[in-house]
Coordinates of C-alpha atoms in Angstrom, one line a residue:
X72 CA 22.9 41.5 22.9
X73 CA 20.5 40.1 20.5
X74 CA 17.1 38.2 21.5
X75 CA 15.0 36.0 19.2
X76 CA 11.1 36.4 20.5
X77 CA 8.7 33.7 20.6
X78 CA 5.1 33.6 20.4
X79 CA 3.7 31.7 22.8
X80 CA 1.9 28.4 21.5
X81 CA -1.7 29.1 23.5
X82 CA -4.2 28.5 21.1
X83 CA -5.5 24.9 22.0
X84 CA -5.8 23.2 18.4
X85 CA -8.1 20.2 18.5
X86 CA -5.6 17.3 17.5
X87 CA -7.6 14.4 16.6
X88 CA -9.5 16.5 14.2
X89 CA -6.8 18.1 12.6
X90 CA -4.5 14.9 12.7
X91 CA -7.6 13.8 10.5
X92 CA -8.2 16.6 8.3
X93 CA -4.3 16.1 7.2
X94 CA -4.0 12.4 6.8
X95 CA -7.7 12.8 4.4
X96 CA -5.7 16.0 2.4
X97 CA -2.6 14.0 2.3
X98 CA -4.0 11.0 0.5
X99 CA -6.3 12.5 -1.7
X100 CA -4.2 14.4 -2.9
X101 CA -1.4 12.3 -3.5
X102 CA 1.2 13.9 -1.2
X103 CA 3.8 11.7 0.4
X104 CA 4.3 11.8 4.1
X105 CA 8.0 12.0 3.7
X106 CA 7.7 15.0 1.8
X107 CA 5.5 17.0 3.6
X108 CA 7.1 16.3 6.9
X109 CA 10.2 17.7 5.9
X110 CA 9.2 20.6 3.8
X111 CA 6.1 22.0 6.1
X112 CA 7.2 20.5 9.7
X113 CA 11.2 20.4 9.5
X114 CA 10.6 16.4 11.2
X115 CA 11.2 13.1 9.8
X116 CA 8.6 11.0 8.3
X117 CA 8.2 8.9 11.2
X118 CA 7.3 11.6 13.5
X119 CA 5.1 12.7 11.5
X120 CA 3.1 9.6 10.9
X121 CA 3.3 9.1 15.2
X122 CA 1.4 12.6 15.2
X123 CA -0.8 11.8 13.2
X124 CA -1.8 8.3 14.3
X125 CA -1.5 8.7 18.0
X126 CA -3.1 12.6 18.4
X127 CA -2.6 12.9 22.3
X128 CA -5.0 15.6 24.0
X129 CA -3.4 19.4 23.4
X130 CA -3.0 19.8 27.0
X131 CA -0.5 16.9 27.4
X132 CA 1.6 18.1 25.0
X133 CA 5.0 19.7 25.1
X134 CA 5.5 23.2 23.5
X135 CA 7.6 21.9 20.9
X136 CA 4.7 19.5 19.6
X137 CA 2.3 21.9 20.2
X138 CA 4.3 24.1 17.9
X139 CA 4.4 21.6 15.1
X140 CA 0.3 20.7 15.6
X141 CA 0.1 24.7 15.2
X142 CA 2.0 24.7 11.7
X143 CA -0.1 21.8 10.0
X144 CA -3.2 24.2 11.1
X145 CA -1.9 27.1 9.9
X146 CA -1.1 24.8 6.4
X147 CA -4.4 23.4 6.6
X148 CA -5.9 26.9 6.6
X149 CA -3.7 28.7 4.6
X150 CA -1.7 26.5 1.7
X151 CA -3.8 23.3 1.5
X152 CA -5.9 23.3 -1.9
X153 CA -8.1 20.3 -2.5
X154 CA -8.0 19.0 -5.7
X155 CA -5.6 21.4 -7.4
X156 CA -2.2 19.2 -6.8
X157 CA 0.1 19.4 -10.1
X158 CA 2.1 16.6 -9.1
X159 CA -0.4 14.2 -8.3
X160 CA -0.7 11.2 -11.0
X161 CA -3.9 11.2 -12.9
X162 CA -5.7 7.9 -11.9
X163 CA -7.3 6.1 -15.2
X164 CA -10.2 3.6 -14.9
X165 CA -9.8 0.5 -17.1
X166 CA -12.6 1.9 -19.1
X167 CA -10.6 4.8 -20.5
X168 CA -7.7 2.6 -21.5
X169 CA -9.9 0.1 -24.1
X170 CA -10.7 1.3 -27.1
X171 CA -7.9 3.4 -27.9
X172 CA -5.9 3.2 -31.1
X173 CA -1.9 3.7 -31.9
X174 CA -1.1 5.5 -34.5
X175 CA 2.3 4.1 -36.3
X176 CA 4.3 6.1 -38.0
X177 CA 6.7 4.5 -40.9
X178 CA 10.5 5.6 -40.4
X179 CA 11.3 4.7 -43.9
X180 CA 12.4 6.9 -46.5
X181 CA 10.1 8.4 -49.4
X182 CA 10.1 6.4 -53.0
X183 CA 11.0 3.3 -51.2
X184 CA 8.4 0.4 -51.2
X185 CA 6.2 0.6 -48.5
X186 CA 7.7 4.0 -47.3
X187 CA 4.2 5.7 -47.1
X188 CA 3.1 6.4 -43.7
X189 CA -0.1 5.7 -42.0
X190 CA -1.3 8.5 -40.0

């Protein structure tokens, strides 16, 4: 007979502080709730939103919900890297886009009038 042992989730976690940190991390790194909830916690996006928006005191949570907060804490302690998200889009300020010149290359063949390329 095969048995599986699960470690009891007994170490209390400050859910309010953790929820604030996770929300800030996801926002600052451009990570979607949907991807984080599915890939890290294995729950739906609305479930993660509820956990982060309305954290309850540790003693009032079921073991299943405590396990979700433990997974978030473990991920924040071990996997979270601030500012190193290669998938985040770089934001450009209005000043960066002004004054840029476009280089137009002519597609006509050599030898034809007006066939020289501007580089």
